[in-house]
Amino acid sequence: MSAALLGTERRTPPVATRPGQGGAAALLDAAAVSTVRRRAALRPAPAGERPAPAPADPRPVLPPAARRRLSLLLADRGGSGGSSRRGTAPDLTELLPQWLAAAGEYGYRAPEALLPALLDAARARTDLRPAALTLAGPRALWLARLNDEWKFALRGGGGGPAGLPVADDPEGARQRWEEGLFAERVAVLTALRRHDPPAGLALLASTWPTERAEDRLMFLDSLREDLSAADEPFLEQALSDRSRNVRATAAEFLSALPGSAFAARMAARAHTCIGPDRVSGTAMIAVEAPHECDAAMQRDGMALKAPSGRGERSWWLGQLVEAAPLEGWRERFGGRAPAEIVALPVADGWRTELHDAWCRAAVRQRNADWARALLGAPGAPSRAADVSPGGSSRDLTKLLAVLPADERARWAAQFIAAHGLSDAFRMLGVCAVPWAEPLGRAVVDALDIARDAGSYPWSFSGVMGLAERCLDPAAADRLDMLTTVADEPEGASPGSGGYWSEAFQRLVTTLRLRATMRAELAPPPAAPGPAGETGRRAP
């Protein structure tokens, strides 16, 4: 610094010089080296051991157009600079999850040069992580070990199916289970459960006593997908686990096995409390809530202490009914179907408590017949009043998710046609994407009706955003007629006509962009063979 300030003629810089090089040039060279070193945040040091090469990823590469699209989606920062109006341009940040899901359907791998940006996006948005890590493949885990900012990839699983030695190398699977990182262990256990459920269960049981409580809970959740009667002995042992969350999860899984001893115990208790009224002389449900929650009931996952504001007996009753197999109620009520049982009056004001518990049981046991009976007709006047906030025991959205996808879309469409969009937002979120034609038409019709009625336009921005992501792109041409600025009816919100036009223009533009994105991901057709035959398309 002194040499630079005084001049190299007055002070010789203390730096190395090359033959024939003057002091000024040597000083500038040293400054350049120092600048690079500071930018790298690295002090000169002996070279360390090189990392092992990244694992191979044999999946097909993205088509060139899809690669460019992914680069644009990852580079977009979104936002509208604080403005309340988004304009007519699509929101690329909301299209990235759809792009990742579509790329996963084709089994592509991410380009190596885009892996850092993909991991950065997944770090910032947890909703992207499963699909992003699947696309990134095993090299995401390799990179995550070299950068602390990407350690979430090691904790949260991912990396795709490549390289899991479950089918042809059981010893390799066991070694990875015993020595691998948490994410690798989850991936191995999940893959092994899909390939050979008993072997996966045996692998989990081999280290179960030594696992941490939070890890036991995550590993136990891997049994959910392929749950069977063979898992019952292990789950019965888990009912005595020292972790309350593990015990509760084991009880939940056992209640989903109608033939389990646990289900029989809970059914016997519930049927003791609930049955046909033999006194009134009319078809009615009689309820006598339990008077205690003994040690055996607590071992079976029942919580002793009721939440604040909840009576103990009703709390215990709800837990019993929720865990009892739903099919047992047919015999208990003389062979009646679920809809007939639900229609029966309930004595002594227990109807709400009983139906709430049956709703939770239908969700837990994925019983479509009971979900259908508890949902009732979507156009009934009482349906809108029954929609409860998220997390409530009476949650029509959770019941709706139990139905098959096509029936789910029809029910939601009829509900919207009868009650409008105000109570249907969460229902739309559980319908398959792209929305089936009846549901998409019902949503668009409801938005059009709201516009014509002069409704406050910004209150429908959430539904409009869902429509951009979930409507079938084929509907874009039909929606063109809604993009014009309509006359504002008397009493409408000022400027609402322009907003609605802008929102529908953005919707149409987004749908067309989604169609383009899907076309870019399609593999090119194989070249014709020597005899003029066309080969198979890439998967």
XYZ file of C-alpha atoms in Angstrom:
539
model
C 0.000 0.000 0.000
C 2.853 2.385 0.845
C 4.581 1.647 -2.478
C 1.354 2.286 -4.331
C 0.762 5.618 -2.571
C 4.349 6.948 -2.785
C 5.179 5.479 -6.176
C 7.488 2.625 -7.051
C 10.274 5.075 -7.918
C 10.350 6.274 -4.300
C 9.621 2.947 -2.581
C 10.419 -0.485 -3.872
C 7.322 -2.744 -3.507
C 7.974 -5.855 -1.378
C 6.775 -8.286 -4.038
C 8.430 -10.837 -6.275
C 9.361 -9.682 -9.765
C 9.893 -11.572 -12.989
C 13.019 -11.020 -15.117
C 12.706 -7.733 -17.002
C 9.604 -6.704 -15.084
C 9.466 -3.264 -13.530
C 8.361 -2.520 -9.979
C 5.033 -0.991 -11.069
C 4.048 -4.059 -13.103
C 5.071 -6.384 -10.264
C 2.970 -4.359 -7.808
C -0.097 -4.526 -10.067
C 0.379 -8.283 -10.536
C 0.518 -8.771 -6.777
C -2.595 -6.658 -6.304
C -4.436 -8.721 -8.906
C -3.477 -11.963 -7.177
C -4.562 -10.552 -3.814
C -7.904 -9.441 -5.261
C -8.625 -12.887 -6.680
C -7.637 -14.481 -3.372
C -9.979 -12.198 -1.387
C -12.863 -12.856 -3.786
C -12.305 -16.565 -3.395
C -12.218 -16.173 0.406
C -9.319 -18.584 0.450
C -5.813 -18.398 1.828
C -3.038 -20.075 -0.124
C -2.511 -23.564 1.277
C -1.328 -27.000 0.191
C -3.842 -28.722 -2.041
C -6.271 -30.952 -0.167
C -7.508 -34.388 -1.153
C -9.713 -34.265 -4.203
C -13.347 -35.323 -3.681
C -14.455 -38.600 -5.152
C -16.040 -38.214 -8.595
C -19.768 -37.626 -8.719
C -21.845 -40.777 -9.297
C -23.178 -41.473 -12.751
C -26.795 -40.670 -13.587
C -27.972 -42.836 -16.501
C -31.309 -41.081 -17.016
C -31.914 -39.275 -20.332
C -30.914 -35.631 -20.746
C -33.459 -32.880 -21.203
C -34.363 -31.846 -24.764
C -32.628 -28.544 -25.684
C -35.824 -26.461 -25.560
C -36.753 -27.864 -22.142
C -33.251 -27.146 -20.861
C -33.565 -23.498 -21.925
C -36.995 -23.330 -20.282
C -35.637 -24.662 -16.976
C -32.849 -22.085 -17.086
C -35.399 -19.286 -17.529
C -37.634 -20.589 -14.744
C -34.717 -20.837 -12.312
C -33.444 -17.369 -13.231
C -36.819 -15.660 -12.763
C -37.115 -13.922 -9.401
C -40.854 -13.231 -9.716
C -42.610 -10.526 -7.769
C -44.292 -7.385 -8.952
C -42.182 -4.797 -7.180
C -44.804 -4.302 -4.502
C -47.583 -3.521 -6.983
C -50.974 -5.033 -6.262
C -51.555 -5.651 -9.970
C -49.614 -8.403 -11.643
C -50.264 -7.467 -15.253
C -50.862 -10.030 -17.964
C -47.490 -11.841 -17.839
C -47.464 -15.398 -16.414
C -45.922 -15.920 -12.991
C -42.982 -18.161 -13.791
C -42.248 -18.921 -10.145
C -45.626 -20.663 -9.894
C -44.985 -22.666 -13.063
C -41.678 -24.119 -11.852
C -43.356 -26.808 -9.661
C -45.460 -27.950 -12.616
C -42.445 -28.048 -14.887
C -40.516 -30.153 -12.360
C -43.421 -32.576 -11.975
C -43.765 -32.974 -15.742
C -40.025 -33.532 -16.182
C -40.194 -36.193 -13.485
C -42.903 -38.040 -15.418
C -40.507 -38.407 -18.340
C -37.647 -39.557 -16.100
C -35.202 -36.840 -17.165
C -32.136 -35.746 -15.245
C -31.155 -32.139 -14.637
C -28.308 -30.624 -16.704
C -25.110 -30.554 -14.663
C -24.631 -26.812 -15.157
C -28.068 -26.080 -13.658
C -27.681 -28.228 -10.550
C -26.473 -25.335 -8.312
C -29.391 -23.112 -9.340
C -31.815 -26.014 -8.864
C -30.500 -26.672 -5.355
C -30.675 -22.962 -4.520
C -34.317 -22.893 -5.629
C -35.094 -25.966 -3.514
C -33.339 -24.402 -0.511
C -35.533 -21.307 -0.789
C -38.808 -23.184 -1.387
C -39.534 -26.346 0.547
C -42.470 -27.189 -1.746
C -39.996 -27.696 -4.603
C -37.661 -30.043 -2.774
C -39.086 -33.505 -3.561
C -39.416 -32.895 -7.314
C -36.222 -30.812 -7.549
C -34.104 -33.421 -5.769
C -35.581 -36.177 -7.899
C -34.660 -34.289 -11.062
C -31.212 -33.460 -9.688
C -30.577 -37.127 -8.983
C -27.662 -38.645 -7.036
C -25.375 -35.759 -7.944
C -27.473 -33.469 -5.764
C -26.359 -35.441 -2.723
C -22.767 -35.351 -3.970
C -22.912 -31.560 -4.260
C -24.722 -31.167 -0.948
C -21.762 -32.725 0.863
C -19.538 -29.943 -0.539
C -21.748 -26.956 0.347
C -23.298 -26.384 3.768
C -26.124 -24.321 2.222
C -27.425 -27.464 0.513
C -27.364 -29.764 3.534
C -31.169 -29.891 3.453
C -30.781 -32.389 0.601
C -28.996 -34.771 2.956
C -31.712 -34.468 5.603
C -34.800 -34.497 3.442
C -34.236 -37.399 1.094
C -34.328 -37.146 -2.659
C -31.710 -37.873 -5.211
C -33.999 -40.031 -7.259
C -34.042 -43.768 -7.644
C -30.702 -44.039 -9.368
C -28.110 -46.130 -7.654
C -30.283 -47.798 -5.008
C -28.923 -51.362 -4.717
C -32.115 -52.933 -3.397
C -33.003 -55.482 -6.046
C -29.698 -57.001 -7.108
C -27.442 -56.144 -4.177
C -29.063 -56.778 -0.776
C -25.707 -56.539 0.962
C -25.144 -53.131 -0.592
C -28.555 -52.040 0.603
C -27.781 -53.181 4.132
C -24.415 -51.416 4.098
C -26.014 -48.175 2.947
C -28.697 -48.581 5.617
C -26.105 -49.035 8.357
C -23.518 -46.498 7.173
C -25.329 -43.989 4.943
C -26.602 -40.520 5.627
C -30.156 -40.096 6.835
C -31.488 -39.230 3.362
C -29.795 -42.305 1.878
C -31.253 -44.517 4.592
C -34.765 -43.186 3.965
C -34.341 -43.748 0.228
C -33.067 -47.306 0.715
C -35.880 -48.214 3.120
C -38.557 -46.706 0.862
C -37.210 -48.456 -2.237
C -36.868 -51.778 -0.432
C -40.428 -51.552 0.914
C -41.707 -51.112 -2.633
C -39.598 -53.974 -3.963
C -39.867 -56.410 -1.045
C -42.020 -55.171 1.906
C -41.028 -57.960 4.345
C -37.338 -57.337 3.656
C -37.812 -53.612 4.240
C -39.548 -54.293 7.542
C -36.758 -56.670 8.606
C -34.159 -54.023 7.776
C -35.989 -51.453 9.889
C -36.438 -53.865 12.794
C -32.710 -54.708 12.802
C -31.731 -51.220 14.039
C -35.014 -49.987 15.526
C -33.982 -50.013 19.226
C -30.920 -47.835 18.556
C -32.582 -45.180 16.369
C -33.391 -41.667 17.609
C -37.053 -40.922 18.288
C -37.403 -38.444 15.416
C -35.732 -40.922 13.046
C -37.960 -43.765 14.224
C -40.974 -41.639 13.371
C -39.697 -40.922 9.853
C -38.746 -44.549 9.233
C -42.106 -45.754 10.556
C -43.849 -43.502 8.047
C -42.199 -45.484 5.243
C -44.529 -48.387 6.089
C -47.593 -46.337 5.174
C -47.550 -46.952 1.423
C -47.409 -50.756 1.454
C -49.042 -51.452 4.801
C -50.208 -55.044 5.235
C -51.116 -57.584 7.888
C -47.476 -58.740 7.931
C -46.575 -55.419 9.570
C -48.952 -55.939 12.506
C -46.511 -57.596 14.981
C -43.967 -54.809 14.494
C -46.619 -52.108 14.894
C -47.992 -53.788 18.031
C -44.512 -53.534 19.553
C -44.323 -49.877 18.486
C -47.438 -49.189 20.595
C -45.111 -49.445 23.606
C -42.489 -47.089 22.152
C -41.118 -44.411 24.465
C -42.032 -41.689 21.931
C -45.647 -40.481 22.038
C -45.573 -39.578 18.330
C -44.319 -43.035 17.386
C -47.074 -44.647 19.466
C -49.726 -42.471 17.847
C -48.485 -43.275 14.347
C -48.409 -47.014 15.095
C -51.989 -46.814 16.367
C -53.043 -44.942 13.233
C -51.518 -47.615 10.985
C -53.058 -50.464 12.959
C -56.491 -48.881 12.738
C -56.083 -48.936 8.941
C -55.750 -52.752 9.114
C -59.381 -53.859 9.664
C -58.367 -57.407 10.586
C -55.774 -56.445 13.196
C -56.108 -57.237 16.885
C -55.856 -53.514 17.558
C -58.861 -52.819 15.315
C -60.831 -55.535 17.073
C -60.044 -54.038 20.486
C -61.070 -50.539 19.413
C -64.232 -51.852 17.702
C -65.294 -53.700 20.869
C -64.847 -50.549 22.940
C -66.629 -48.307 20.417
C -69.547 -50.704 19.941
C -70.020 -50.804 23.700
C -70.541 -47.025 23.622
C -72.582 -46.711 20.400
C -75.440 -48.773 19.020
C -79.137 -48.833 18.088
C -81.490 -47.254 20.602
C -83.498 -50.165 22.048
C -85.660 -47.976 24.298
C -87.286 -45.238 22.213
C -88.938 -47.622 19.772
C -87.670 -45.622 16.761
C -84.603 -46.036 14.586
C -82.038 -43.963 16.434
C -78.403 -44.110 17.532
C -77.797 -44.291 21.276
C -74.474 -43.033 22.694
C -72.921 -43.666 26.098
C -69.455 -42.108 26.232
C -66.729 -43.980 28.164
C -66.350 -43.078 31.832
C -62.591 -43.700 31.974
C -59.507 -44.104 29.830
C -57.694 -47.040 31.411
C -54.089 -48.134 30.926
C -54.981 -50.552 28.112
C -56.732 -47.789 26.185
C -53.761 -45.488 26.674
C -51.392 -48.177 25.423
C -53.524 -48.361 22.267
C -52.737 -44.744 21.529
C -55.595 -42.935 23.253
C -54.642 -39.613 24.841
C -55.824 -39.278 28.421
C -55.946 -35.501 28.741
C -58.511 -33.648 26.668
C -57.651 -30.384 24.905
C -58.723 -27.161 26.523
C -62.462 -26.597 26.193
C -63.211 -30.229 25.397
C -64.964 -32.639 27.745
C -63.009 -35.741 28.737
C -65.727 -38.238 27.873
C -66.422 -36.768 24.436
C -62.667 -36.673 23.820
C -62.311 -40.359 24.636
C -65.378 -41.262 22.588
C -64.041 -39.457 19.524
C -60.743 -41.321 19.720
C -62.496 -44.683 20.005
C -64.775 -44.083 17.017
C -61.942 -42.704 14.915
C -59.847 -45.854 15.430
C -62.650 -48.426 15.079
C -63.052 -50.090 11.641
C -65.907 -48.447 9.759
C -67.115 -51.687 8.203
C -68.072 -52.967 11.651
C -70.880 -50.434 11.927
C -72.885 -52.207 9.209
C -73.366 -55.257 11.396
C -73.833 -53.116 14.497
C -76.793 -51.355 12.845
C -78.499 -54.341 11.276
C -76.822 -54.357 7.859
C -77.552 -50.726 7.029
C -75.381 -49.025 4.408
C -73.133 -46.088 5.460
C -75.538 -43.491 4.025
C -78.435 -45.022 5.994
C -76.405 -45.048 9.218
C -75.341 -41.424 8.760
C -78.990 -40.433 8.193
C -80.133 -41.900 11.536
C -80.874 -39.382 14.307
C -78.480 -39.448 17.256
C -79.827 -39.259 20.801
C -78.818 -36.776 23.492
C -77.057 -34.289 21.237
C -74.132 -36.538 20.282
C -74.640 -36.198 16.513
C -71.884 -33.643 15.872
C -69.312 -35.507 17.984
C -70.161 -38.855 16.390
C -70.170 -37.603 12.797
C -66.924 -35.706 13.331
C -65.264 -38.916 14.526
C -66.657 -40.871 11.575
C -65.235 -38.200 9.250
C -61.780 -38.655 10.756
C -62.120 -42.433 10.520
C -63.103 -42.252 6.844
C -60.022 -40.138 6.106
C -57.702 -42.375 8.125
C -59.054 -45.615 6.627
C -59.478 -44.163 3.107
C -63.039 -45.490 3.005
C -64.768 -43.990 -0.034
C -68.242 -45.345 0.864
C -68.234 -43.601 4.231
C -66.645 -40.442 2.812
C -69.384 -40.322 0.178
C -72.097 -40.783 2.814
C -70.675 -38.105 5.118
C -70.198 -35.630 2.277
C -73.805 -35.965 1.121
C -75.164 -34.200 -1.944
C -72.946 -31.270 -3.021
C -75.946 -29.102 -3.878
C -77.680 -29.492 -0.511
C -78.248 -26.136 1.215
C -76.447 -27.326 4.356
C -73.240 -28.231 2.559
C -71.780 -24.722 2.506
C -72.335 -24.361 6.239
C -70.524 -27.651 6.915
C -67.206 -26.567 5.374
C -64.828 -26.272 8.311
C -61.430 -24.570 8.546
C -58.315 -26.606 7.817
C -57.413 -29.006 10.613
C -60.999 -29.254 11.890
C -62.450 -32.691 12.479
C -65.328 -31.819 10.138
C -63.278 -31.080 7.067
C -65.071 -31.700 3.790
C -61.831 -31.179 1.890
C -60.182 -34.162 3.586
C -63.254 -36.291 2.940
C -63.271 -35.207 -0.674
C -59.662 -36.337 -1.077
C -60.745 -39.921 -0.269
C -62.966 -40.172 -3.350
C -61.631 -41.238 -6.774
C -60.249 -38.331 -8.799
C -63.084 -38.167 -11.345
C -65.795 -38.298 -8.673
C -63.908 -35.710 -6.635
C -63.928 -33.297 -9.589
C -67.650 -33.844 -10.239
C -68.552 -33.263 -6.589
C -66.494 -30.052 -6.405
C -68.005 -28.812 -9.679
C -71.547 -29.340 -8.402
C -70.667 -27.687 -5.089
C -69.301 -24.610 -6.900
C -72.361 -24.439 -9.145
C -74.622 -24.467 -6.085
C -72.618 -22.385 -3.593
C -70.043 -20.383 -5.537
C -66.309 -20.126 -4.962
C -66.076 -18.592 -1.512
C -66.127 -21.951 0.324
C -64.525 -24.042 -2.402
C -60.927 -22.779 -2.501
C -59.428 -25.604 -0.413
C -61.519 -28.188 -2.274
C -59.942 -27.093 -5.539
C -56.511 -27.765 -4.065
C -57.182 -31.520 -3.670
C -58.547 -32.052 -7.185
C -56.307 -33.718 -9.768
C -54.379 -31.445 -12.141
C -55.272 -30.553 -14.816
C -58.834 -30.122 -13.633
C -61.410 -32.280 -15.386
C -63.607 -30.439 -17.868
C -66.731 -30.163 -15.623
C -64.689 -28.708 -12.767
C -62.748 -26.299 -14.978
C -65.956 -25.082 -16.595
C -67.620 -24.609 -13.182
C -64.698 -22.500 -11.929
C -64.602 -20.315 -15.044
C -68.387 -19.877 -14.998
C -68.274 -18.851 -11.333
C -65.519 -16.314 -12.052
C -67.507 -14.946 -14.992
C -70.611 -14.629 -12.801
C -68.581 -12.808 -10.136
C -67.294 -10.383 -12.753
C -70.752 -9.699 -14.159
C -72.080 -9.128 -10.628
C -69.479 -6.431 -9.999
C -67.865 -8.403 -7.169
C -64.733 -7.062 -5.562
C -62.178 -8.536 -7.997
C -59.176 -8.961 -5.723
C -61.066 -11.352 -3.461
C -60.884 -13.956 -6.257
C -57.150 -13.616 -6.902
C -56.423 -16.903 -5.084
C -58.875 -18.861 -7.230
C -57.546 -17.165 -10.351
C -54.015 -18.194 -9.386
C -55.160 -21.790 -8.913
C -56.869 -21.695 -12.305
C -53.626 -20.580 -13.944
C -51.884 -23.667 -12.570
C -54.696 -26.215 -12.725
C -56.995 -25.533 -15.683
C -56.525 -27.741 -18.718
C -54.419 -25.741 -21.233
C -56.847 -26.827 -23.950
C -59.363 -24.363 -22.461
C -57.281 -21.329 -23.499
C -59.060 -20.703 -26.812
C -62.485 -20.909 -25.177
C -61.463 -18.278 -22.610
C -60.391 -15.675 -25.165
C -63.852 -14.125 -25.121
C -63.443 -13.254 -21.415
C -60.320 -11.129 -21.939
C -62.224 -8.076 -23.200
C -62.978 -5.198 -20.832
C -66.650 -5.512 -19.890
C -68.880 -2.662 -18.809
C -68.832 -2.260 -15.047
C -72.279 -2.766 -13.481
C -73.677 -0.188 -11.116
C -72.115 -0.465 -7.666
C -69.083 -2.417 -8.915
C -65.634 -1.822 -7.449
C -63.893 1.035 -9.277
C -61.635 -0.323 -12.000
C -62.908 -3.874 -11.588
C -63.583 -4.264 -15.318
C -59.952 -3.619 -16.186
C -58.739 -5.940 -13.451
C -60.960 -8.801 -14.579
C -59.836 -8.345 -18.197
C -56.208 -8.300 -17.118
C -56.655 -11.396 -14.952
C -58.330 -13.364 -17.759
C -55.614 -12.290 -20.212
C -52.979 -13.561 -17.790
C -54.928 -16.802 -17.391
C -55.054 -17.401 -21.146
C -51.374 -16.522 -21.592
C -50.371 -18.851 -18.752
C -52.408 -21.749 -20.133
C -50.745 -21.395 -23.536
C -47.312 -21.232 -21.920
C -48.071 -24.424 -19.972
C -49.006 -26.160 -23.235
C -45.721 -25.020 -24.777
C -43.742 -26.229 -21.758
C -45.348 -29.655 -21.969
C -44.571 -29.881 -25.702
C -40.929 -28.942 -25.064
C -40.555 -31.844 -22.633
C -41.866 -34.459 -25.064
C -39.033 -36.670 -26.357
C -38.389 -36.405 -30.097
C -39.683 -39.330 -32.156
C -37.139 -41.996 -32.940
C -35.570 -41.958 -36.402
C -36.965 -44.483 -38.934
C -35.122 -47.777 -39.110
C -33.385 -49.122 -42.197
C -36.579 -50.742 -43.440
C -38.640 -47.602 -42.948
C -39.903 -48.710 -39.528
C -40.094 -46.141 -36.751
C -38.405 -47.084 -33.509
C -39.942 -46.765 -30.087
C -40.179 -43.378 -28.469
C -38.043 -42.633 -25.491
C -39.786 -43.240 -22.171
